[in-house]
CSV table of C-alpha atoms in Angstrom, one decimal:
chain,number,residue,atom,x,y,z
A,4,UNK,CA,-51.3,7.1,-160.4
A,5,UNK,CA,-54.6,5.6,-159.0
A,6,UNK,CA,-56.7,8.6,-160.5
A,7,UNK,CA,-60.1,8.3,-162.4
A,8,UNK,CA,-59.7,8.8,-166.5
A,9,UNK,CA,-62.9,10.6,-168.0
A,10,UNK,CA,-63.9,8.8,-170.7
A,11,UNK,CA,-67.1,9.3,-173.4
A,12,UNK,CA,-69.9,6.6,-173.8
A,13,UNK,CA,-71.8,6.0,-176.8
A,14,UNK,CA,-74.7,7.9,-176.1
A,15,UNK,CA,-72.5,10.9,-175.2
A,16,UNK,CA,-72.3,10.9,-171.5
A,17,UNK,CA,-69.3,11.0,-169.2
A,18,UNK,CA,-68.0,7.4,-167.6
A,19,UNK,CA,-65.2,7.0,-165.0
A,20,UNK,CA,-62.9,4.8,-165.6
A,21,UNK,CA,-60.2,4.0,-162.5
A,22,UNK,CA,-56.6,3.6,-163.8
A,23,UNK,CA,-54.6,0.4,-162.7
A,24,UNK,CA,-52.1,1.2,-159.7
A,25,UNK,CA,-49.5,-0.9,-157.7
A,26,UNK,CA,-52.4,-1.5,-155.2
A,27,UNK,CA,-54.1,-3.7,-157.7
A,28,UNK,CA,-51.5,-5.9,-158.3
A,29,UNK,CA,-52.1,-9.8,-156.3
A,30,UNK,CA,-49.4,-10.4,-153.7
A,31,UNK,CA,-48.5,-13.2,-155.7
A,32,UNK,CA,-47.1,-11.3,-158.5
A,33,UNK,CA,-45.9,-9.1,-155.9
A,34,UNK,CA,-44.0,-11.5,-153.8
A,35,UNK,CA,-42.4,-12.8,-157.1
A,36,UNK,CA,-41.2,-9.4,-157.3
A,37,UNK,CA,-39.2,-9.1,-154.1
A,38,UNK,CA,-37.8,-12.3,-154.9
A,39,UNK,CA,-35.1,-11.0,-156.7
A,40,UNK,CA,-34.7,-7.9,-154.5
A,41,UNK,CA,-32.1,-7.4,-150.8
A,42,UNK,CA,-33.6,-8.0,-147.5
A,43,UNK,CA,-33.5,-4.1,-146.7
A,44,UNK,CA,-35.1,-3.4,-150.3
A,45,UNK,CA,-37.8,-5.9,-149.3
A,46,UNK,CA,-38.5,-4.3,-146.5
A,47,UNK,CA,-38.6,-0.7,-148.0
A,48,UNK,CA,-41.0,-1.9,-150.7
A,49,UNK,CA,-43.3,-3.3,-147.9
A,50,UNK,CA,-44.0,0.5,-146.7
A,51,UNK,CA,-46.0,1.3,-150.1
A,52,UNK,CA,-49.3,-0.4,-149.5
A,53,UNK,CA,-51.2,-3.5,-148.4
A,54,UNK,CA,-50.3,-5.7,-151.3
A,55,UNK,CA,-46.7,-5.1,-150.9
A,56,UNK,CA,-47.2,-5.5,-147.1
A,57,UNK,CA,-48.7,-9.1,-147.1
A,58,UNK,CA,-46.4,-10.0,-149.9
A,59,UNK,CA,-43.0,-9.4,-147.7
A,60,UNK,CA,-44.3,-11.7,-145.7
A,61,UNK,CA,-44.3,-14.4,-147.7
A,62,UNK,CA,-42.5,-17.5,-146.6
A,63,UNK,CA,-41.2,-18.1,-150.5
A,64,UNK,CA,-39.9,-14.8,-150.6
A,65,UNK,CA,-37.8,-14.9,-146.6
A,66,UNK,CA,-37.2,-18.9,-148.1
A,67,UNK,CA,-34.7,-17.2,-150.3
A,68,UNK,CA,-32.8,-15.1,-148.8
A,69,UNK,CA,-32.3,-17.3,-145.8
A,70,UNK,CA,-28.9,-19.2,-145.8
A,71,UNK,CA,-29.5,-23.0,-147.3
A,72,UNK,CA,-28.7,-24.6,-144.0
A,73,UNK,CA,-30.3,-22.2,-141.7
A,74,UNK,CA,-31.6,-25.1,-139.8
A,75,UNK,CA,-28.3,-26.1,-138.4
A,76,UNK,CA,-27.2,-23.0,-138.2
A,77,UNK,CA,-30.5,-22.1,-135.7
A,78,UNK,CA,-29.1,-25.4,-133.7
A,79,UNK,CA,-25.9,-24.0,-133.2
A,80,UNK,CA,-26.9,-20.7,-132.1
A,81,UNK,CA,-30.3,-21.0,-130.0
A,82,UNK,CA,-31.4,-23.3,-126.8
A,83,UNK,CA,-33.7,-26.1,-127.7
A,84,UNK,CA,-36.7,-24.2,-126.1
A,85,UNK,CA,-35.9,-20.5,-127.3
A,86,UNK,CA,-35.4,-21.9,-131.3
A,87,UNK,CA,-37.6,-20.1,-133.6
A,88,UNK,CA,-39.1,-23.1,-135.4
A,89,UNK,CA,-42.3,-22.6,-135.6
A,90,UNK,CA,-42.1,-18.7,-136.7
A,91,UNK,CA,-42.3,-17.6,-140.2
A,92,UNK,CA,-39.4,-17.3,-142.4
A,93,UNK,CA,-39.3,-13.2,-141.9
A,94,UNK,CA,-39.4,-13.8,-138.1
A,95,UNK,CA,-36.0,-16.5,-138.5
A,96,UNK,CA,-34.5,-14.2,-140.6
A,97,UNK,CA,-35.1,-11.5,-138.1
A,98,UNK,CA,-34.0,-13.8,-135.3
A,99,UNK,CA,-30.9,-14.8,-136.9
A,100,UNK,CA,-29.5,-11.1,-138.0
A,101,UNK,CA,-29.6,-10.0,-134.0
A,102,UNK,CA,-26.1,-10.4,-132.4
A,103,UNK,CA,-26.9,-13.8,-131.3
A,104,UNK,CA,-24.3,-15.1,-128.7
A,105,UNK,CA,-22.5,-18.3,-128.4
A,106,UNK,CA,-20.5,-20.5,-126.1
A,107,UNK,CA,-21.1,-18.1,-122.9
A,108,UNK,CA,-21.1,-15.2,-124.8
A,109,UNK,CA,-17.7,-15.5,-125.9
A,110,UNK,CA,-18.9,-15.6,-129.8
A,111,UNK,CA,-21.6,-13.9,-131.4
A,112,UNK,CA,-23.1,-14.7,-135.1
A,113,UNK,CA,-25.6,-13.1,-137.2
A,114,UNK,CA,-27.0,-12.5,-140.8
A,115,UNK,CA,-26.0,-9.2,-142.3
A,116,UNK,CA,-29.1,-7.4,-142.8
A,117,UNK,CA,-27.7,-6.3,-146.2
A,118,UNK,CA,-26.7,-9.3,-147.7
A,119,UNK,CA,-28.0,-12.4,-145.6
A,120,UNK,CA,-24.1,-13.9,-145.2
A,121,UNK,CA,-23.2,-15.3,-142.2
A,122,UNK,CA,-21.1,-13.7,-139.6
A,123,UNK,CA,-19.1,-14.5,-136.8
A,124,UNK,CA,-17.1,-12.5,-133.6
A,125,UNK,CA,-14.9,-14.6,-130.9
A,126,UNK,CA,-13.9,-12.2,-128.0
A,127,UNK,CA,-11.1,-11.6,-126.6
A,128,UNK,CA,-12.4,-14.0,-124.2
A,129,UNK,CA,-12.8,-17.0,-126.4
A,130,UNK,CA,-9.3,-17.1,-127.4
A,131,UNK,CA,-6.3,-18.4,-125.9
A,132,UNK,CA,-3.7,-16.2,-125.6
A,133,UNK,CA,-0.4,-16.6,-123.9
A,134,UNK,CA,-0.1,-15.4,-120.3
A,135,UNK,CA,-3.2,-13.7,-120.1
A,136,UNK,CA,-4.1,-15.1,-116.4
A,137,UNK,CA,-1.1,-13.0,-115.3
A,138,UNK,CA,-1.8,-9.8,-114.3
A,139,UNK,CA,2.1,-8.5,-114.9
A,140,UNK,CA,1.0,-9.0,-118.7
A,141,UNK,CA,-2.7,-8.6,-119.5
A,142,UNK,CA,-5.6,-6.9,-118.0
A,143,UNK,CA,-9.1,-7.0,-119.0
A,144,UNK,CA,-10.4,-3.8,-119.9
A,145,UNK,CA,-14.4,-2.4,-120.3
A,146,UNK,CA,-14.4,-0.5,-123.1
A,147,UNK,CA,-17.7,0.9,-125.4
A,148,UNK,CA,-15.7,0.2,-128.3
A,149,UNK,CA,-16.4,-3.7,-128.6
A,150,UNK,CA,-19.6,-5.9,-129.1
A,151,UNK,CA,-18.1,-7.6,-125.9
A,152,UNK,CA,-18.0,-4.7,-123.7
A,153,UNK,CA,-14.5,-5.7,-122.5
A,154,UNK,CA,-11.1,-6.0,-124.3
A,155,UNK,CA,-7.6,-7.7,-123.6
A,156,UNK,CA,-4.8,-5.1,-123.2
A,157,UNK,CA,-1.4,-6.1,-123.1
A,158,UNK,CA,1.2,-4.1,-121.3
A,159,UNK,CA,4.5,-6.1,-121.8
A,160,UNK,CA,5.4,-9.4,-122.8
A,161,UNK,CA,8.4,-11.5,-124.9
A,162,UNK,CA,6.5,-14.3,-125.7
A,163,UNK,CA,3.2,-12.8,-128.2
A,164,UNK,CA,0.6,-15.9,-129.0
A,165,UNK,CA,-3.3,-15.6,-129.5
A,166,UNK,CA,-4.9,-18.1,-131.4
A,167,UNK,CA,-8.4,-19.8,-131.6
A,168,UNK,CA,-10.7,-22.1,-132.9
A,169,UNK,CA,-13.8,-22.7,-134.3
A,170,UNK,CA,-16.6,-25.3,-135.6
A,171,UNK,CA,-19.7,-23.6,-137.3
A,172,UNK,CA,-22.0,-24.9,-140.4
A,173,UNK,CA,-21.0,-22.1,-142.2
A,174,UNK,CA,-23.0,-21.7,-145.5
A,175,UNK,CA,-21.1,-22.6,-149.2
A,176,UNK,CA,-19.3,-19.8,-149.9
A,177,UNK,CA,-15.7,-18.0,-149.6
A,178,UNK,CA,-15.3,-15.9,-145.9
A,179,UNK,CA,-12.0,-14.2,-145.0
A,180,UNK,CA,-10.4,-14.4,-140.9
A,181,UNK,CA,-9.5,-11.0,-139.6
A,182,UNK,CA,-8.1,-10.1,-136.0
A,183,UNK,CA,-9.2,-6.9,-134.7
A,184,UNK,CA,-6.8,-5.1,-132.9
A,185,UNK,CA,-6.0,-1.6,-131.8
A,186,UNK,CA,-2.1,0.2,-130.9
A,187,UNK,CA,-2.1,1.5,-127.3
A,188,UNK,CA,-5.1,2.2,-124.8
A,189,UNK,CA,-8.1,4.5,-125.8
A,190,UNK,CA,-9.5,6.7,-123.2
A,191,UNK,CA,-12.3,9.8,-122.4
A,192,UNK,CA,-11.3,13.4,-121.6
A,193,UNK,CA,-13.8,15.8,-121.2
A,194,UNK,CA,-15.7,14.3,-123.6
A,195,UNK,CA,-13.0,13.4,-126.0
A,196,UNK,CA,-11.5,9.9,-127.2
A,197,UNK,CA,-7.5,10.1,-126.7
A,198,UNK,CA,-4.6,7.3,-127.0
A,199,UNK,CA,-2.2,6.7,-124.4
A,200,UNK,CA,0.7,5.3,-126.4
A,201,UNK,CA,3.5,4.9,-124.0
A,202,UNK,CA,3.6,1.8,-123.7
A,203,UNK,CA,3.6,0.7,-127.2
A,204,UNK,CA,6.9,-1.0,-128.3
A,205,UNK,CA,8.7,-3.9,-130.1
A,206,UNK,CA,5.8,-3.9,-132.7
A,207,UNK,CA,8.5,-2.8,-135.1
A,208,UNK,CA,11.5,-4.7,-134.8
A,209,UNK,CA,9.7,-7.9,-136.2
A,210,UNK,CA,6.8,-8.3,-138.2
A,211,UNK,CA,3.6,-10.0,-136.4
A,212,UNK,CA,2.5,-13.5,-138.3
A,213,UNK,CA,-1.1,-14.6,-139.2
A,214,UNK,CA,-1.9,-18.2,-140.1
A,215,UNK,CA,-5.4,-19.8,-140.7
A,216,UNK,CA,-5.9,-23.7,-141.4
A,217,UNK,CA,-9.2,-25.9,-141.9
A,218,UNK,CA,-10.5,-28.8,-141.0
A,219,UNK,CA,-10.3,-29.8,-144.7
A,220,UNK,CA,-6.8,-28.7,-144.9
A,221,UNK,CA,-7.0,-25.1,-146.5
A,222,UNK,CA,-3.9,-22.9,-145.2
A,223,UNK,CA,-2.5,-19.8,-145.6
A,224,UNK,CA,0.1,-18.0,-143.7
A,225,UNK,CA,0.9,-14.1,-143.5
A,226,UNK,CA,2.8,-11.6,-141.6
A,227,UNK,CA,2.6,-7.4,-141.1
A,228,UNK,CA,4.1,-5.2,-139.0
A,229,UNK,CA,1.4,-3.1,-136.5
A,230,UNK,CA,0.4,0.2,-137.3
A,231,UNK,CA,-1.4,3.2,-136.8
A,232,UNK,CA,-1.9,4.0,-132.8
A,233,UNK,CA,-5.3,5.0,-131.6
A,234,UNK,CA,-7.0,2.9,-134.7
A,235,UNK,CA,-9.3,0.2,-134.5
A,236,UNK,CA,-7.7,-2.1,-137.4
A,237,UNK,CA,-8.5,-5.4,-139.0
A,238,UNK,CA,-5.7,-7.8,-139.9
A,239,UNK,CA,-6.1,-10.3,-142.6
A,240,UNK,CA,-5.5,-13.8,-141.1
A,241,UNK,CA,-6.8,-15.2,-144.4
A,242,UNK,CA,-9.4,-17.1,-146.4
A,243,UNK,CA,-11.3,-20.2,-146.6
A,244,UNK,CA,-13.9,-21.9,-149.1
A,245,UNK,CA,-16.8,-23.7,-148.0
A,246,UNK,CA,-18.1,-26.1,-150.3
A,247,UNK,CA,-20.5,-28.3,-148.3
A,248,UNK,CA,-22.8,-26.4,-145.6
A,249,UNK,CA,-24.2,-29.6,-144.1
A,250,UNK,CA,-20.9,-30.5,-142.3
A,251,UNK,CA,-18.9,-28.0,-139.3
A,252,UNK,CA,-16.0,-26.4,-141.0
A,253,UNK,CA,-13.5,-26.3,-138.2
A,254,UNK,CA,-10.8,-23.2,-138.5
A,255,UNK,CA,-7.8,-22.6,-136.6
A,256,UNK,CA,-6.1,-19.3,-136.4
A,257,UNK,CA,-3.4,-17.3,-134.8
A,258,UNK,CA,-1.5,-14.0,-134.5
A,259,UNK,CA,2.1,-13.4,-133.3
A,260,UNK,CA,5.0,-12.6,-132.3
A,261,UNK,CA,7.2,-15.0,-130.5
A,262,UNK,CA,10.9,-13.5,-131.3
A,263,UNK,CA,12.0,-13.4,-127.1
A,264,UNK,CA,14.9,-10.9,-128.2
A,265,UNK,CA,12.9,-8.0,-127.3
A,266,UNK,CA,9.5,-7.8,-125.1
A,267,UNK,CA,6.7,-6.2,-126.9
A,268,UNK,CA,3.5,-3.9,-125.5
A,269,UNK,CA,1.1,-1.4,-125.5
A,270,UNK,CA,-1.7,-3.3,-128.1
A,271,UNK,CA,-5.4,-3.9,-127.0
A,272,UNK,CA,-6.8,-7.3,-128.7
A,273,UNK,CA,-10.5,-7.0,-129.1
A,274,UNK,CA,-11.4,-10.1,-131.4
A,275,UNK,CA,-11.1,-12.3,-134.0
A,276,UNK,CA,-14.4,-11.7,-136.7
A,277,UNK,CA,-15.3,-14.4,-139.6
A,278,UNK,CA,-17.2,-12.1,-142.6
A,279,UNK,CA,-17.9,-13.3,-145.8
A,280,UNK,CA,-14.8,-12.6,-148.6
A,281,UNK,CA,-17.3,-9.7,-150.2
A,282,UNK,CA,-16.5,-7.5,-146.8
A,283,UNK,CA,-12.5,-7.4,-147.8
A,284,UNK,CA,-12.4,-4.2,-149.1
A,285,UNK,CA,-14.0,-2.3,-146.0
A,286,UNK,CA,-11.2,-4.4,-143.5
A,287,UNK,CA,-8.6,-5.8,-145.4
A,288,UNK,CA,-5.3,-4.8,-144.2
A,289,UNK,CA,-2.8,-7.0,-145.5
């Protein structure tokens, strides 16, 4: 591609005549192109030459993959002064798929890089779970294993109740609630991860519930028994529908087990995460 074709004149002689390659092609027609193609194919694409450089760049072409109401969404997220209004659409899209954190770093959102859906983490942290002041209960525990660098591990209790809320201008579309939560206490030995799982008990006498309500009054209620020590799992709290991304959807959700005939231990709680409904398959649990 791109080389010179020989090619015979009239009079006998030899003319060059230069073959069409994707260099020639405007970054107009170019940037219609990557319209219809993923953020991380875009950026690929922009690797071949000049034309497909400038044309990834396009505002038209970050326009689309950037979610309808990323306005609001930039409002939520960002300070007045560090708000990326005046950059390009690439450099917002870039912006917005960082781990950008919320509320005192409690909640972090982003934009897949694969996709462009929203997503949404609330730490340990950010949700309000029963006795966790108390040291005889629950310690906090730093942990590589977490976007929040800490974790809430709970050592005994009878009384099991995490729940939180949120209000985010989530984009149109269906997302699915999942708690992230891990049987017994991970630790390093010489350079190995191992569980302690003494402690764990009472997970199997009663199942755990899971119930997730809207603003709008979407509801859905579910229940599992714990499983799998020394395993980062999620838990399905449940789905909700967006159908209007210029108001807050407001979400309330929970996870226990509040049976006080028998106390209950040895689970780390790590967070609750918010992922669009096409992520089920990799986390569903339930």
């Amino acid at each position: 591609m791109g080389s010179a074709l020989a090619k015979e004149s009239g009079n006998g002689s030899i003319t060059q005549e230069k073959k069409t390659c994707l260099g020639d092609l405007p970054e107009s027609c170019v940037a219609l192109i990557l319209m219809n193609l993923d953020p991380k194919d875009i950026c690929n694409f922009a690797r071949l030459n000049k034309a497909f450089q400038g044309a990834s760049s396009a505002d038209f072409v970050w326009d689309s993959k950037l979610p309808s109401n990323y306005q609001q969404i930039i409002e939520n997220i960002f300070e007045e002064n560090d708000r990326p209004v005046n950059s390009c659409k690439k450099e917002i899209y870039a912006s917005l798929s960082r781990f950008n954190s919320m509320d005192d770093g409690t909640k972090k959102v982003w934009l897949d890089k694969a996709t462009g859906g929203i997503c949404m983490a609330i730490s340990a942290k950010g949700l309000s779970i029963t006795g966790i002041d108390d040291r005889r209960y629950w310690t906090h525990i730093p942990t590589e294993e977490s976007r929040f660098s800490t974790i809430a591990y709970l050592q005994q209790i009878w009384w099991f109740e995490v729940n939180g809320e949120v209000e985010f201008p989530f984009p149109e579309g269906t997302y699915s609630v999942f708690f992230r939560v891990q049987m017994g206490r991970t630790f390093k030995k010489f350079g190995r991860r191992l569980c302690n799982t003494e402690q764990i008990h009472g997970w199997d006498v009663k199942p755990t519930h899971f119930q997730l309500s809207t603003s709008e009054g979407q509801r859905t209620v579910s229940q599992c028994f714990l499983e799998e020590p020394g395993q980062w799992l999620h838990y399905h709290a449940g789905d909700f529908v967006v159908k209007n991304s210029r108001v807050q959807t407001q979400l309330k959700f929970s996870m226990m087990q509040i049976d006080c005939t028998h106390t209950k231990g040895g689970i780390c709680v790590d967070s609750v995460v918010i992922y669009p409904s096409s992520f089920k398959d990799r986390l569903k649990r339930l």
